GROMACS .gro file of C-alpha atoms in nm:
model
  352
    1MET     CA    1   9.865   6.071   7.912
    2MET     CA    2   9.808   6.078   8.278
    3LYS     CA    3   9.745   6.421   8.421
    4THR     CA    4   9.864   6.536   8.757
    5ASP     CA    5   9.700   6.704   9.054
    6GLU     CA    6   9.856   7.045   8.947
    7ASP     CA    7   9.714   7.004   8.573
    8PHE     CA    8   9.355   6.968   8.725
    9MET     CA    9   9.405   7.236   8.980
   10GLY     CA   10   9.552   7.472   8.716
   11LEU     CA   11   9.217   7.432   8.542
   12ALA     CA   12   9.032   7.490   8.863
   13LEU     CA   13   9.214   7.838   8.891
   14THR     CA   14   9.118   7.917   8.549
   15GLU     CA   15   8.760   7.864   8.643
   16ALA     CA   16   8.794   8.079   8.951
   17SER     CA   17   8.930   8.361   8.765
   18LYS     CA   18   8.601   8.381   8.552
   19GLY     CA   19   8.433   8.535   8.880
   20ARG     CA   20   8.672   8.848   8.868
   21TYR     CA   21   8.483   9.165   8.946
   22HIS     CA   22   8.159   8.995   9.068
   23THR     CA   23   8.240   8.812   9.379
   24TRP     CA   24   8.266   9.132   9.602
   25THR     CA   25   8.366   9.023   9.952
   26ASN     CA   26   8.347   8.640   9.876
   27PRO     CA   27   8.681   8.494   9.717
   28MET     CA   28   8.708   8.365   9.359
   29VAL     CA   29   8.678   7.995   9.371
   30GLY     CA   30   8.695   7.724   9.103
   31ALA     CA   31   8.615   7.355   9.110
   32VAL     CA   32   8.682   7.060   8.888
   33VAL     CA   33   8.534   6.713   8.936
   34VAL     CA   34   8.755   6.444   8.785
   35LYS     CA   35   8.722   6.039   8.754
   36ASP     CA   36   8.945   5.799   8.585
   37ASN     CA   37   9.180   6.086   8.486
   38GLN     CA   38   8.885   6.256   8.283
   39VAL     CA   39   8.734   6.592   8.360
   40LEU     CA   40   8.359   6.542   8.429
   41ALA     CA   41   8.248   6.892   8.517
   42THR     CA   42   8.374   7.245   8.617
   43GLY     CA   43   8.228   7.497   8.811
   44TYR     CA   44   8.318   7.851   8.975
   45HIS     CA   45   8.162   8.122   9.207
   46HIS     CA   46   7.991   8.340   8.979
   47ARG     CA   47   7.882   8.628   9.179
   48TYR     CA   48   7.839   8.722   9.542
   49GLY     CA   49   7.538   8.526   9.695
   50ASP     CA   50   7.515   8.248   9.428
   51VAL     CA   51   7.607   7.888   9.470
   52HIS     CA   52   7.972   7.818   9.580
   53ALA     CA   53   8.198   7.651   9.294
   54GLU     CA   54   8.165   7.318   9.448
   55ARG     CA   55   7.803   7.306   9.400
   56ASP     CA   56   7.823   7.467   9.053
   57ALA     CA   57   8.033   7.183   8.935
   58ILE     CA   58   7.866   6.905   9.134
   59SER     CA   59   7.499   7.009   9.028
   60LYS     CA   60   7.622   6.898   8.666
   61LEU     CA   61   7.661   6.550   8.734
   62THR     CA   62   7.474   6.243   8.853
   63PRO     CA   63   7.517   6.022   9.148
   64GLU     CA   64   7.704   5.752   8.957
   65GLN     CA   65   7.926   6.004   8.797
   66LEU     CA   66   8.015   6.148   9.143
   67PHE     CA   67   8.072   5.821   9.330
   68ASN     CA   68   8.449   5.772   9.388
   69SER     CA   69   8.551   6.088   9.202
   70THR     CA   70   8.819   6.343   9.297
   71LEU     CA   71   8.710   6.714   9.330
   72TYR     CA   72   8.965   6.972   9.280
   73VAL     CA   73   8.890   7.310   9.448
   74THR     CA   74   9.101   7.609   9.485
   75LEU     CA   75   8.981   7.708   9.821
   76GLU     CA   76   8.893   7.491  10.134
   77PRO     CA   77   8.533   7.399  10.123
   78CYS     CA   78   8.301   7.566  10.384
   79ASN     CA   79   8.134   7.391  10.671
   80HIS     CA   80   7.909   7.653  10.786
   81THR     CA   81   7.573   7.798  10.675
   82GLY     CA   82   7.586   8.156  10.505
   83LYS     CA   83   7.408   8.269  10.202
   84GLN     CA   84   7.449   7.905  10.091
   85PRO     CA   85   7.437   7.576  10.268
   86PRO     CA   86   7.790   7.404  10.377
   87CYS     CA   87   7.983   7.276  10.082
   88SER     CA   88   8.138   7.003  10.303
   89ASP     CA   89   7.797   6.826  10.340
   90LEU     CA   90   7.732   6.813   9.980
   91ILE     CA   91   8.070   6.669   9.912
   92ILE     CA   92   8.005   6.407  10.170
   93ALA     CA   93   7.658   6.323  10.026
   94SER     CA   94   7.785   6.294   9.677
   95LYS     CA   95   8.018   6.014   9.789
   96ILE     CA   96   8.331   6.175   9.642
   97LYS     CA   97   8.649   5.981   9.739
   98ARG     CA   98   8.906   6.244   9.711
   99VAL     CA   99   8.920   6.625   9.764
  100VAL     CA  100   9.231   6.815   9.656
  101ILE     CA  101   9.258   7.172   9.804
  102SER     CA  102   9.486   7.449   9.678
  103GLU     CA  103   9.467   7.687   9.983
  104ILE     CA  104   9.319   7.662  10.329
  105ASP     CA  105   9.067   7.921  10.390
  106PRO     CA  106   9.198   8.215  10.608
  107HIS     CA  107   8.850   8.314  10.728
  108SER     CA  108   8.820   8.202  11.084
  109LEU     CA  109   8.463   8.053  11.013
  110VAL     CA  110   8.617   7.821  10.787
  111THR     CA  111   8.987   7.761  10.843
  112GLY     CA  112   9.044   7.378  10.888
  113LYS     CA  113   8.681   7.330  10.972
  114GLY     CA  114   8.589   7.187  10.613
  115ILE     CA  115   8.904   6.969  10.604
  116LYS     CA  116   8.834   6.831  10.949
  117LYS     CA  117   8.481   6.730  10.847
  118LEU     CA  118   8.566   6.575  10.518
  119LYS     CA  119   8.838   6.356  10.687
  120ALA     CA  120   8.603   6.251  10.954
  121HIS     CA  121   8.386   6.090  10.685
  122ASN     CA  122   8.685   5.908  10.552
  123ILE     CA  123   8.727   6.138  10.246
  124SER     CA  124   9.104   6.158  10.131
  125VAL     CA  125   9.213   6.536  10.156
  126THR     CA  126   9.520   6.671   9.981
  127THR     CA  127   9.627   7.043  10.044
  128GLY     CA  128   9.870   7.291   9.910
  129VAL     CA  129   9.858   7.212   9.540
  130LEU     CA  130   9.938   7.544   9.354
  131ALA     CA  131   9.881   7.715   9.690
  132GLN     CA  132  10.067   8.029   9.595
  133GLU     CA  133   9.864   8.078   9.270
  134ALA     CA  134   9.570   8.030   9.445
  135LYS     CA  135   9.666   8.290   9.741
  136LYS     CA  136   9.778   8.546   9.454
  137LEU     CA  137   9.425   8.511   9.307
  138ASN     CA  138   9.257   8.637   9.627
  139GLN     CA  139   9.543   8.831   9.774
  140HIS     CA  140   9.288   9.089   9.889
  141TYR     CA  141   9.081   8.828  10.067
  142VAL     CA  142   9.379   8.650  10.233
  143TYR     CA  143   9.560   8.961  10.343
  144PHE     CA  144   9.244   9.099  10.506
  145TYR     CA  145   9.178   8.762  10.714
  146GLU     CA  146   9.535   8.726  10.793
  147HIS     CA  147   9.584   9.089  10.920
  148ASN     CA  148   9.246   9.207  10.990
  149LEU     CA  149   9.324   9.539  10.782
  150PRO     CA  150   9.243   9.598  10.418
  151TYR     CA  151   9.508   9.536  10.167
  152VAL     CA  152   9.617   9.895  10.027
  153THR     CA  153   9.749   9.959   9.676
  154LEU     CA  154   9.893  10.311   9.604
  155LYS     CA  155   9.847  10.441   9.226
  156GLN     CA  156  10.016  10.742   9.086
  157ALA     CA  157  10.094  10.880   8.751
  158LEU     CA  158  10.396  11.074   8.673
  159SER     CA  159  10.567  11.240   8.420
  160LEU     CA  160  10.957  11.178   8.348
  161ASP     CA  161  11.052  11.465   8.563
  162HIS     CA  162  10.852  11.297   8.853
  163LYS     CA  163  10.556  11.561   8.846
  164CYS     CA  164  10.200  11.464   8.914
  165SER     CA  165   9.984  11.754   8.821
  166TYR     CA  166   9.977  12.135   8.797
  167PRO     CA  167   9.830  12.354   9.127
  168ASN     CA  168   9.469  12.346   9.130
  169LYS     CA  169   9.435  12.233   8.773
  170ARG     CA  170   9.293  11.883   8.669
  171ILE     CA  171   9.516  11.728   8.407
  172GLN     CA  172   9.550  11.374   8.265
  173ILE     CA  173   9.899  11.272   8.232
  174THR     CA  174   9.864  10.925   8.072
  175GLY     CA  175   9.683  10.799   7.772
  176ASN     CA  176   9.378  10.598   7.693
  177ALA     CA  177   9.525  10.250   7.732
  178ALA     CA  178   9.645  10.355   8.072
  179SER     CA  179   9.327  10.474   8.160
  180GLN     CA  180   9.134  10.174   8.072
  181ARG     CA  181   9.390   9.957   8.288
  182VAL     CA  182   9.314  10.206   8.582
  183HIS     CA  183   8.931  10.140   8.538
  184GLN     CA  184   9.022   9.760   8.546
  185GLU     CA  185   9.227   9.803   8.851
  186ARG     CA  186   8.967  10.013   9.032
  187ALA     CA  187   8.709   9.723   8.967
  188ASP     CA  188   8.931   9.450   9.158
  189TYR     CA  189   8.906   9.685   9.483
  190GLN     CA  190   8.629   9.725   9.706
  191ALA     CA  191   8.700  10.101   9.771
  192ILE     CA  192   8.872  10.385   9.598
  193MET     CA  193   9.047  10.660   9.807
  194VAL     CA  194   9.132  11.031   9.739
  195GLY     CA  195   9.235  11.314   9.974
  196SER     CA  196   9.024  11.644   9.995
  197SER     CA  197   9.243  11.836   9.772
  198THR     CA  198   9.192  11.565   9.473
  199ALA     CA  199   8.818  11.568   9.546
  200LEU     CA  200   8.806  11.959   9.537
  201ILE     CA  201   9.033  12.012   9.227
  202ASP     CA  202   8.917  11.730   9.020
  203ASN     CA  203   8.569  11.688   9.138
  204PRO     CA  204   8.603  11.321   9.038
  205THR     CA  205   8.327  11.040   9.001
  206LEU     CA  206   8.572  10.757   9.118
  207LEU     CA  207   8.366  10.509   8.909
  208THR     CA  208   8.487  10.213   8.700
  209SER     CA  209   8.385  10.127   8.358
  210ILE     CA  210   8.373   9.763   8.438
  211LYS     CA  211   7.993   9.665   8.514
  212GLN     CA  212   7.945   9.541   8.875
  213ASP     CA  213   7.676   9.434   9.104
  214HIS     CA  214   7.868   9.615   9.368
  215PRO     CA  215   8.062   9.913   9.253
  216PRO     CA  216   8.378  10.021   9.488
  217ILE     CA  217   8.291  10.252   9.765
  218ARG     CA  218   8.433  10.602   9.725
  219LEU     CA  219   8.635  10.723  10.028
  220VAL     CA  220   8.769  11.079  10.057
  221ILE     CA  221   9.003  11.166  10.360
  222ASP     CA  222   8.907  11.507  10.468
  223ARG     CA  223   9.023  11.566  10.836
  224ARG     CA  224   8.982  11.960  10.844
  225GLY     CA  225   8.635  11.947  10.672
  226ARG     CA  226   8.734  12.133  10.351
  227LEU     CA  227   8.433  11.960  10.178
  228LEU     CA  228   8.180  12.153  10.402
  229ASN     CA  229   7.906  12.314  10.182
  230GLN     CA  230   8.076  12.200   9.857
  231GLN     CA  231   7.876  12.088   9.586
  232LEU     CA  232   8.062  11.773   9.441
  233THR     CA  233   7.965  11.495   9.210
  234LEU     CA  234   8.036  11.253   9.468
  235PHE     CA  235   7.749  11.401   9.682
  236SER     CA  236   7.492  11.405   9.412
  237ASP     CA  237   7.525  11.142   9.161
  238ASN     CA  238   7.414  10.835   9.397
  239ARG     CA  239   7.607  10.607   9.155
  240ALA     CA  240   7.809  10.430   9.446
  241PRO     CA  241   7.855  10.465   9.808
  242THR     CA  242   8.069  10.751   9.920
  243TRP     CA  243   8.229  10.769  10.259
  244ILE     CA  244   8.386  11.073  10.417
  245PHE     CA  245   8.645  11.069  10.700
  246THR     CA  246   8.677  11.374  10.886
  247GLN     CA  247   8.760  11.537  11.237
  248ASN     CA  248   8.545  11.831  11.165
  249PRO     CA  249   8.228  11.795  11.381
  250GLU     CA  250   8.038  12.019  11.148
  251LEU     CA  251   8.098  11.791  10.855
  252ALA     CA  252   7.989  11.516  11.031
  253LYS     CA  253   7.659  11.671  11.123
  254THR     CA  254   7.598  11.779  10.776
  255SER     CA  255   7.290  11.618  10.611
  256TYR     CA  256   7.374  11.422  10.279
  257PRO     CA  257   7.196  11.177  10.039
  258PRO     CA  258   7.141  10.843  10.168
  259HIS     CA  259   7.455  10.694   9.967
  260VAL     CA  260   7.683  10.934  10.167
  261LYS     CA  261   7.811  10.847  10.497
  262VAL     CA  262   8.045  11.061  10.719
  263PHE     CA  263   8.274  10.899  10.991
  264LEU     CA  264   8.405  11.129  11.252
  265LEU     CA  265   8.748  11.045  11.349
  266ASP     CA  266   8.917  11.056  11.689
  267GLN     CA  267   9.293  11.039  11.630
  268GLY     CA  268   9.271  11.128  11.244
  269THR     CA  269   9.536  10.880  11.148
  270LEU     CA  270   9.540  10.662  10.845
  271THR     CA  271   9.554  10.357  11.082
  272GLU     CA  272   9.226  10.455  11.236
  273VAL     CA  273   9.059  10.498  10.896
  274LEU     CA  274   9.157  10.140  10.785
  275GLN     CA  275   9.043  10.008  11.119
  276ILE     CA  276   8.709  10.155  11.044
  277LEU     CA  277   8.717  10.008  10.692
  278ALA     CA  278   8.800   9.664  10.849
  279GLN     CA  279   8.501   9.674  11.075
  280ASN     CA  280   8.274   9.749  10.776
  281LYS     CA  281   8.441   9.455  10.615
  282VAL     CA  282   8.624   9.643  10.342
  283GLN     CA  283   8.881   9.395  10.229
  284SER     CA  284   9.091   9.629   9.984
  285VAL     CA  285   9.141   9.995   9.906
  286TYR     CA  286   9.299  10.156   9.585
  287VAL     CA  287   9.444  10.488   9.677
  288GLU     CA  288   9.446  10.762   9.397
  289GLY     CA  289   9.497  11.042   9.614
  290GLY     CA  290   9.781  11.326   9.585
  291PRO     CA  291  10.129  11.302   9.690
  292ALA     CA  292  10.052  11.394  10.052
  293LEU     CA  293   9.815  11.110  10.113
  294MET     CA  294  10.056  10.858   9.926
  295LYS     CA  295  10.352  10.984  10.147
  296SER     CA  296  10.143  10.913  10.462
  297PHE     CA  297  10.056  10.569  10.371
  298VAL     CA  298  10.431  10.488  10.302
  299GLU     CA  299  10.551  10.668  10.617
  300GLU     CA  300  10.312  10.457  10.828
  301LYS     CA  301  10.375  10.140  10.644
  302LEU     CA  302  10.018  10.089  10.567
  303ALA     CA  303  10.058  10.023  10.185
  304GLN     CA  304  10.120   9.666  10.045
  305GLU     CA  305  10.143   9.761   9.654
  306LEU     CA  306  10.261  10.050   9.458
  307ILE     CA  307  10.165  10.095   9.106
  308THR     CA  308  10.323  10.393   8.902
  309TYR     CA  309  10.240  10.491   8.533
  310PHE     CA  310  10.513  10.689   8.376
  311SER     CA  311  10.425  10.918   8.084
  312PRO     CA  312  10.698  11.021   7.838
  313THR     CA  313  10.626  11.386   7.902
  314PHE     CA  314  10.778  11.673   8.115
  315LEU     CA  315  10.565  11.892   8.293
  316GLY     CA  316  10.827  12.144   8.394
  317SER     CA  317  10.917  12.336   8.705
  318ASN     CA  318  10.570  12.488   8.773
  319ALA     CA  319  10.420  12.147   8.824
  320LEU     CA  320  10.380  11.961   9.149
  321ASP     CA  321  10.621  11.686   9.235
  322GLY     CA  322  10.504  11.317   9.308
  323PHE     CA  323  10.514  11.188   9.646
  324GLU     CA  324  10.863  11.192   9.812
  325ILE     CA  325  10.989  10.873   9.926
  326THR     CA  326  11.195  10.908  10.237
  327GLU     CA  327  11.145  10.566  10.354
  328ASN     CA  328  11.413  10.288  10.218
  329LEU     CA  329  11.182  10.059  10.045
  330LYS     CA  330  11.173   9.849   9.717
  331LEU     CA  331  10.939   9.667   9.508
  332ILE     CA  332  10.927   9.294   9.522
  333GLN     CA  333  10.925   9.100   9.186
  334PRO     CA  334  10.829   9.429   9.004
  335ASN     CA  335  10.602   9.386   8.686
  336TYR     CA  336  10.658   9.598   8.387
  337GLN     CA  337  10.421   9.662   8.099
  338VAL     CA  338  10.403   9.907   7.815
  339LEU     CA  339  10.059  10.055   7.747
  340ASP     CA  340  10.086  10.246   7.429
  341LYS     CA  341  10.328  10.538   7.504
  342ASP     CA  342  10.305  10.473   7.882
  343ILE     CA  343  10.492  10.250   8.105
  344ARG     CA  344  10.327  10.068   8.421
  345ILE     CA  345  10.536   9.941   8.693
  346SER     CA  346  10.394   9.759   8.981
  347GLY     CA  347  10.508   9.542   9.272
  348ARG     CA  348  10.438   9.479   9.635
  349ILE     CA  349  10.633   9.718   9.875
  350ASP     CA  350  10.922   9.570  10.100
  351TYR     CA  351  10.982   9.812  10.367
  352VAL     CA  352  11.335   9.750  10.400
   0.00000   0.00000   0.00000
């Protein structure tokens, strides 16, 4: 049975997803080489700094196999030298006849340039096959290069009476299944953010159980400098980079271990924080802070996604409320999932 471009690109997307948790600031990319309606080789970008998906697939074949073949790749081949040489040159040298691309790369170094070079060498190029699926796979990467700001997801855990915790006391509302899912979510982001209250009350590690070459950067928003002279695990464990954002000059002058960096803010806004993160190539942020921090992100319309874990418990009137939504917003195509006794609801935020 003859297979379609969508069939082969679906396989390429499956290959791309194998790089999850390991490509860091690089996108997940998959490639498939096809000839006479038969798959000859597959490849993907295994980890940051390694060979690109196209080279991974092409390297498995002989020149005879590659001649007049079709390459399916989920993202536009690069035409510049970075940590790896240009994939466009390799495709041309391999005498591949046709290249099918799912998504044009939003990175300005790449956008359109790889396609232009392939066409200049009489290679047939088709674009847009399963483009939405490819964009979703690398939505943080795409958003970052389209908007020059990190993709921000807010995560909260709530009881059925819309409570999030008790004053000055660390508690875990949800069960183990939800906790494991949160660790997976953390690993999908390049940074994890909390406010100073969460840092002081919970003394968290903000780590993930997923093994990674580049663990998420731990971010703390501490405008007033409440963390000054505090003995926190974040400062001493040296297990992941830790960045503090403050308007307190004394905190900015404090000497910390090499894994801790302090940024002195001028205006003290979340927009300023995100701009600093963008300048440092941080593409995505997973916000686990308290209700005040969550509310600020929503009010400033800086969050793209909301994840809520509901626990079938009631914490009572002495507990703290979850963040109050005063804006008119809704979730686009919300996803619902049962995790043991808890319910996870997620979706893109539509600021109506």
